Amino acid sequence: RKRIIIISAAAAVVFAAMYALDKSGALVKALKPVVESRLSKALKTRVVVGAVDGGLFSSVTLRNVYVYPSADPKALPLLYSRKVVVSYSIKNYLFNGRDIAASLSRIKLVDASLMLKRDVSGKFNLPDFSRTGGGQEASIPALPVSISNGAMHYTDETRKFTTSIKDIKADVSNPDASGSVEFSLKAKTHGSRRRNLFADGVYSPKDNRYGITPKLDGLDTAHYGNYALSLTSNSRRIVVKTGLLGAEMRFENGAEPSGTVRLFGAELEAAGLARPLTDVSARVKLSGRFLVEDASATYGTTAASASGWIGFGTDPAMDMKIHAKSDDLRELSGFLKPLKTRSIAGAGEGIVRF
């Protein structure tokens, strides 16, 4: 009984001391250089933490966290988060003999921004994760991670293009011993007033297995047309200038990309065409190639329609049927050579193969 009293008294003293340190903030402030060092080693790059505060018994808050692409003091930040809340179990650390890293339970990033850049040489500002440092390597355990009010800013200096994805809400959940995770994301694309980008998926780093299902609703193509929404085949370049794009896709290991893309009220321009295609609407299925369904547009004085398929890869191919008035079809034939046509009562049908 005397031993129990002594142990209880000692425990009370320890907790009283820890409580006093918690209230004073002395111990939490001492964590700042430890956290910076541990994160820098784990990410193999430079990490700077502005301040550390919060309670000692359940969580700490890292404020103004900067992650740089390299140790170069002149490098601009790759990632910034106004607040990173790290939750953990002090009980597991003190009484269950776990390492402090193994006692972590969740990480939450608030107002986080990723600044991704591709320079004029085509190189991205990403850390070299394959680099190894001297001594024992630090690691970050697989943890549930959430992001609120996040953003991604992307600049491509090779194409003079800049864009942003904002209002990101993301969750990484169900991590297991192998590092496999499930993730979900919601965000606003450039110019959107509501969240219109969604993604769900799984990733296993052990065998590099992944499955991703992204969805787009009402993407403004005017911003992305010249950069990403263009098709070039045999020196024929077609660019989506305006309109709205919707898509639901599936990407996974060992399978061709699949899904459906929808285009509404678009305008397409092409080098070699006297006039643009306007009021373009189309439904395209992706399954090894683009299967064009219910495509329609206005060209010149006629409403044109098309169906068929477009291949992609190192040797793009096309097999399409286009219906339009004969005069307009002749204009299209100058652009889409070789083009076989036949007249049908003042209208024409073109069969495009190249």
Coordinates of C-alpha atoms in Angstrom, one line a residue:
R1 CA 0.0 0.0 0.0
K2 CA 2.9 2.4 0.8
R3 CA 4.4 1.6 -2.6
I4 CA 1.1 2.5 -4.3
I5 CA 0.9 5.8 -2.5
I6 CA 4.5 6.6 -3.5
I7 CA 3.8 5.7 -7.2
S8 CA 0.6 7.7 -7.2
A9 CA 2.3 10.7 -5.6
A10 CA 5.1 10.5 -8.2
A11 CA 2.6 10.3 -11.0
A12 CA 0.8 13.3 -9.6
V13 CA 4.0 15.3 -9.5
V14 CA 4.8 14.3 -13.1
F15 CA 1.4 15.3 -14.4
A16 CA 1.5 18.6 -12.3
A17 CA 4.9 19.4 -13.9
M18 CA 3.6 18.6 -17.4
Y19 CA 0.4 20.7 -16.8
A20 CA 2.6 23.6 -15.7
L21 CA 4.8 23.2 -18.8
D22 CA 1.6 23.0 -20.9
K23 CA 0.2 26.2 -19.5
S24 CA 3.5 28.0 -19.8
G25 CA 4.1 26.9 -23.4
A26 CA 7.8 26.3 -22.7
L27 CA 7.7 22.6 -23.8
V28 CA 5.7 23.3 -26.9
K29 CA 8.0 26.1 -28.0
A30 CA 10.9 23.8 -27.6
L31 CA 9.3 21.5 -30.1
K32 CA 9.8 24.0 -33.0
P33 CA 13.4 23.1 -34.0
V34 CA 12.6 19.4 -33.4
V35 CA 9.6 19.5 -35.8
E36 CA 11.5 21.5 -38.4
S37 CA 14.4 19.0 -38.3
R38 CA 12.2 15.9 -38.4
L39 CA 10.0 17.2 -41.3
S40 CA 13.1 18.4 -43.3
K41 CA 14.6 14.9 -43.0
A42 CA 11.4 13.1 -43.8
L43 CA 10.6 15.2 -46.9
K44 CA 14.3 15.5 -47.9
T45 CA 14.0 19.3 -48.3
R46 CA 13.9 22.5 -46.2
V47 CA 10.9 23.1 -43.9
V48 CA 10.4 26.2 -41.9
V49 CA 7.8 26.6 -39.1
G50 CA 6.9 30.1 -37.9
A51 CA 5.6 29.1 -34.5
V52 CA 4.3 26.2 -32.5
D53 CA 1.5 26.5 -30.0
G54 CA -1.5 24.5 -28.6
G55 CA -2.0 22.0 -25.8
L56 CA 0.5 19.4 -24.8
F57 CA -1.9 16.5 -24.1
S58 CA -3.8 16.2 -27.4
S59 CA -2.5 18.3 -30.2
V60 CA -0.1 21.0 -31.3
T61 CA -0.6 23.7 -33.9
L62 CA 2.2 24.6 -36.4
R63 CA 1.7 28.1 -37.8
N64 CA 3.0 29.6 -41.0
V65 CA 4.6 26.4 -42.3
Y66 CA 6.8 26.7 -45.4
V67 CA 8.0 23.7 -47.5
Y68 CA 10.7 24.5 -50.0
P69 CA 11.7 22.5 -53.1
S70 CA 15.3 22.4 -52.0
A71 CA 17.7 23.5 -49.4
D72 CA 18.7 26.5 -51.5
P73 CA 18.0 29.7 -49.4
K74 CA 17.0 31.5 -52.6
A75 CA 14.3 29.0 -53.5
L76 CA 10.7 30.1 -53.4
P77 CA 8.2 28.0 -51.3
L78 CA 6.5 25.0 -52.9
L79 CA 3.9 24.7 -50.1
Y80 CA 2.6 27.1 -47.5
S81 CA 0.0 26.4 -44.8
R82 CA -1.3 29.0 -42.4
K83 CA -2.0 26.3 -39.8
V84 CA -1.2 22.6 -39.4
V85 CA -2.9 20.9 -36.5
V86 CA -1.2 17.7 -35.4
S87 CA -3.3 15.4 -33.1
Y88 CA -1.7 12.7 -31.1
S89 CA -2.2 10.5 -28.0
I90 CA 0.0 11.4 -25.1
K91 CA -1.2 8.2 -23.4
N92 CA 0.3 6.0 -26.1
Y93 CA 3.5 7.9 -25.8
L94 CA 3.9 7.8 -22.1
F95 CA 2.2 4.5 -21.1
N96 CA 2.2 2.2 -24.2
G97 CA 5.8 2.7 -25.1
R98 CA 5.2 4.1 -28.6
D99 CA 7.5 6.4 -30.4
I100 CA 6.2 10.0 -30.7
A101 CA 5.7 9.5 -34.4
A102 CA 3.6 6.3 -33.8
S103 CA 1.5 8.2 -31.3
L104 CA 0.3 10.7 -34.0
S105 CA -3.4 10.3 -35.0
R106 CA -4.3 13.0 -37.5
I107 CA -2.9 15.9 -39.4
K108 CA -5.1 18.9 -40.6
L109 CA -3.9 21.6 -43.0
V110 CA -5.9 24.9 -43.0
D111 CA -5.4 27.5 -45.7
A112 CA -2.7 25.5 -47.5
S113 CA -1.4 26.6 -50.9
L114 CA 0.7 24.5 -53.4
M115 CA 2.7 26.7 -55.7
L116 CA 3.7 24.4 -58.6
K117 CA 5.9 25.8 -61.3
R118 CA 7.4 24.5 -64.6
D119 CA 10.4 26.6 -65.7
V120 CA 11.5 27.5 -69.2
S121 CA 13.6 24.3 -69.3
G122 CA 10.6 22.1 -68.5
K123 CA 11.7 21.3 -65.0
F124 CA 9.2 21.3 -62.1
N125 CA 9.9 22.8 -58.7
L126 CA 9.6 19.5 -56.8
P127 CA 11.9 18.1 -54.2
D128 CA 14.2 15.2 -55.2
F129 CA 12.5 12.5 -53.1
S130 CA 15.0 9.9 -54.3
R131 CA 17.9 11.7 -52.6
T132 CA 19.2 10.1 -49.5
G133 CA 20.9 12.0 -46.7
G134 CA 23.5 11.0 -44.2
G135 CA 22.7 9.2 -41.0
Q136 CA 19.4 7.6 -40.1
E137 CA 16.5 8.5 -42.3
A138 CA 13.4 10.1 -40.7
S139 CA 10.0 9.1 -41.8
I140 CA 6.4 10.2 -41.4
P141 CA 3.9 7.5 -40.5
A142 CA 0.8 6.9 -42.6
L143 CA -1.9 9.1 -41.1
P144 CA -5.3 10.5 -42.0
V145 CA -4.8 13.9 -43.5
S146 CA -7.4 16.6 -44.2
I147 CA -7.1 19.9 -46.1
S148 CA -9.6 22.8 -45.8
N149 CA -9.7 26.0 -47.8
G150 CA -6.7 24.8 -49.9
A151 CA -5.4 26.1 -53.2
M152 CA -3.1 25.0 -56.0
H153 CA -1.4 27.6 -58.2
Y154 CA 0.2 26.4 -61.4
T155 CA 2.6 28.3 -63.7
D156 CA 4.0 26.9 -66.9
E157 CA 6.8 29.2 -68.2
T158 CA 7.2 27.1 -71.4
R159 CA 3.7 28.0 -72.5
K160 CA 3.2 31.3 -70.6
F161 CA 0.2 29.8 -68.8
T162 CA -1.0 30.4 -65.2
T163 CA -4.1 28.9 -63.4
S164 CA -5.4 28.2 -60.0
I165 CA -7.7 25.6 -58.3
K166 CA -9.2 27.0 -55.1
D167 CA -11.5 26.2 -52.2
I168 CA -10.0 22.7 -52.0
K169 CA -11.4 20.3 -49.4
A170 CA -9.5 17.0 -49.4
D171 CA -9.2 13.9 -47.2
V172 CA -6.8 11.1 -47.1
S173 CA -8.1 8.2 -45.0
N174 CA -7.8 4.6 -44.0
P175 CA -4.0 4.3 -44.2
D176 CA -2.7 0.9 -43.4
A177 CA 0.8 -0.6 -42.6
S178 CA 1.8 -0.7 -46.3
G179 CA 0.9 3.0 -46.8
S180 CA -2.2 2.4 -48.9
V181 CA -4.7 5.2 -48.7
E182 CA -8.1 6.3 -49.9
F183 CA -8.6 9.9 -50.9
S184 CA -11.2 12.4 -52.0
L185 CA -11.1 15.9 -53.2
K186 CA -13.5 18.8 -54.0
A187 CA -12.4 22.1 -55.5
K188 CA -13.2 25.1 -57.8
T189 CA -11.5 25.4 -61.1
H190 CA -10.5 28.7 -62.6
G191 CA -13.4 31.2 -62.7
S192 CA -16.0 28.8 -61.1
R193 CA -18.3 30.1 -58.4
R194 CA -18.9 26.7 -57.0
R195 CA -17.0 23.5 -56.5
N196 CA -17.0 21.7 -59.9
L197 CA -13.9 19.4 -59.7
F198 CA -14.3 16.1 -57.8
A199 CA -12.0 13.1 -57.4
D200 CA -12.0 9.8 -55.5
G201 CA -9.4 7.1 -55.5
V202 CA -7.0 4.7 -53.9
Y203 CA -3.2 4.6 -53.9
S204 CA -0.8 1.9 -52.8
P205 CA 2.8 2.9 -52.8
K206 CA 4.0 -0.6 -52.0
D207 CA 3.1 -1.9 -55.5
N208 CA 2.4 1.5 -57.1
R209 CA -1.2 0.6 -57.6
Y210 CA -3.8 3.3 -58.1
G211 CA -7.3 4.0 -59.2
I212 CA -8.7 7.5 -59.7
T213 CA -12.2 8.7 -60.7
P214 CA -12.1 12.4 -61.5
K215 CA -15.3 14.4 -62.4
L216 CA -15.7 17.8 -63.9
D217 CA -18.9 19.9 -64.1
G218 CA -19.0 23.1 -66.1
L219 CA -15.3 23.7 -66.8
D220 CA -14.8 27.1 -68.5
T221 CA -12.9 26.1 -71.6
A222 CA -11.9 29.7 -72.6
H223 CA -9.2 29.7 -69.9
Y224 CA -7.7 26.3 -70.9
G225 CA -8.2 26.1 -74.6
N226 CA -4.8 26.9 -76.0
Y227 CA -3.0 25.2 -73.2
A228 CA -4.8 21.8 -72.7
L229 CA -7.9 21.7 -74.9
S230 CA -6.5 21.3 -78.4
L231 CA -5.9 18.5 -80.8
T232 CA -3.0 18.4 -83.3
S233 CA -2.8 15.6 -86.0
N234 CA -0.9 15.8 -89.2
S235 CA -0.3 19.5 -88.7
R236 CA -4.0 20.1 -88.3
R237 CA -4.6 22.0 -85.0
I238 CA -8.0 22.4 -83.5
V239 CA -8.5 24.6 -80.4
V240 CA -11.5 24.8 -78.1
K241 CA -11.9 28.6 -77.6
T242 CA -15.1 28.8 -75.5
G243 CA -17.8 26.6 -74.0
L244 CA -18.4 24.4 -71.0
L245 CA -16.8 21.0 -70.5
G246 CA -18.1 18.1 -68.3
A247 CA -16.3 14.8 -67.8
E248 CA -16.3 11.6 -65.7
M249 CA -13.2 9.5 -66.1
R250 CA -11.5 6.5 -64.7
F251 CA -7.7 5.9 -64.5
E252 CA -6.2 2.7 -63.0
N253 CA -3.2 0.4 -63.4
G254 CA -3.3 -2.1 -66.3
A255 CA -6.3 -0.6 -68.0
E256 CA -7.0 2.0 -70.7
P257 CA -8.5 5.3 -69.5
S258 CA -12.2 5.3 -69.8
G259 CA -15.1 7.7 -69.3
T260 CA -17.3 10.3 -71.0
V261 CA -16.6 13.9 -72.0
R262 CA -19.4 16.4 -72.8
L263 CA -19.0 19.7 -74.5
F264 CA -21.7 22.4 -74.6
G265 CA -22.1 25.6 -76.5
A266 CA -18.4 25.7 -77.6
E267 CA -16.5 27.5 -80.3
L268 CA -13.7 25.7 -82.1
E269 CA -11.0 27.3 -84.2
A270 CA -8.6 25.6 -86.6
A271 CA -5.7 26.8 -88.7
G272 CA -6.8 26.4 -92.3
L273 CA -10.5 27.0 -91.7
A274 CA -12.0 30.3 -92.9
R275 CA -14.6 30.4 -90.1
P276 CA -14.9 28.9 -86.7
L277 CA -17.2 26.1 -85.7
T278 CA -19.8 27.6 -83.4
D279 CA -22.5 26.3 -81.0
V280 CA -20.6 23.0 -80.8
S281 CA -22.1 20.2 -78.6
A282 CA -20.7 16.7 -78.4
R283 CA -20.7 13.6 -76.3
V284 CA -17.5 11.6 -76.5
K285 CA -16.8 8.3 -74.9
L286 CA -13.2 7.3 -74.1
S287 CA -12.3 3.6 -74.4
G288 CA -8.9 3.2 -76.0
R289 CA -10.0 5.9 -78.4
F290 CA -12.5 8.8 -78.6
L291 CA -15.9 7.6 -79.7
V292 CA -17.7 10.7 -81.0
E293 CA -21.5 10.6 -80.4
D294 CA -24.2 13.2 -81.0
A295 CA -21.8 15.9 -82.2
S296 CA -23.3 19.0 -83.8
A297 CA -22.1 22.4 -84.7
T298 CA -22.8 25.4 -87.0
Y299 CA -20.4 26.1 -89.8
G300 CA -21.1 28.8 -92.3
T301 CA -24.8 28.7 -93.3
T302 CA -25.4 25.1 -92.2
A303 CA -25.9 23.0 -89.1
A304 CA -23.3 20.2 -89.3
S305 CA -23.2 16.9 -87.5
A306 CA -20.6 14.2 -87.1
S307 CA -20.0 10.8 -85.6
G308 CA -17.1 8.3 -85.6
W309 CA -13.9 7.9 -83.7
I310 CA -10.6 9.6 -83.2
G311 CA -7.5 7.6 -82.1
F312 CA -4.7 9.0 -80.0
G313 CA -1.1 8.1 -79.2
T314 CA 2.1 8.4 -81.2
D315 CA 0.3 8.0 -84.5
P316 CA -3.1 9.7 -84.2
A317 CA -5.9 8.4 -86.5
M318 CA -9.4 9.5 -87.4
D319 CA -12.5 7.9 -89.0
M320 CA -15.4 10.4 -89.0
K321 CA -18.6 11.0 -91.0
I322 CA -19.5 14.7 -91.3
H323 CA -22.8 15.9 -92.7
A324 CA -23.1 19.5 -94.0
K325 CA -24.1 21.5 -97.1
S326 CA -22.0 20.9 -100.1
D327 CA -20.3 24.3 -100.2
D328 CA -19.4 24.2 -96.5
L329 CA -18.3 20.6 -96.9
R330 CA -15.9 21.6 -99.6
E331 CA -14.3 24.2 -97.3
L332 CA -13.9 21.5 -94.6
S333 CA -12.4 19.2 -97.2
G334 CA -9.5 21.6 -97.7
F335 CA -8.7 21.3 -94.0
L336 CA -9.5 17.7 -93.4
K337 CA -7.5 16.0 -96.2
P338 CA -7.9 13.3 -97.4
L339 CA -11.6 13.8 -97.5
K340 CA -14.1 11.7 -99.6
T341 CA -17.4 13.4 -100.3
R342 CA -20.6 12.7 -102.1
S343 CA -23.5 15.1 -102.7
I344 CA -27.0 14.3 -101.3
A345 CA -29.7 16.7 -102.5
G346 CA -27.7 19.8 -101.8
A347 CA -26.1 18.5 -98.8
G348 CA -23.0 16.4 -98.4
E349 CA -21.5 13.6 -96.4
G350 CA -17.7 13.5 -95.8
I351 CA -15.8 10.5 -94.6
V352 CA -12.5 11.5 -93.0
R353 CA -9.7 9.0 -92.6
F354 CA -6.1 9.9 -91.7

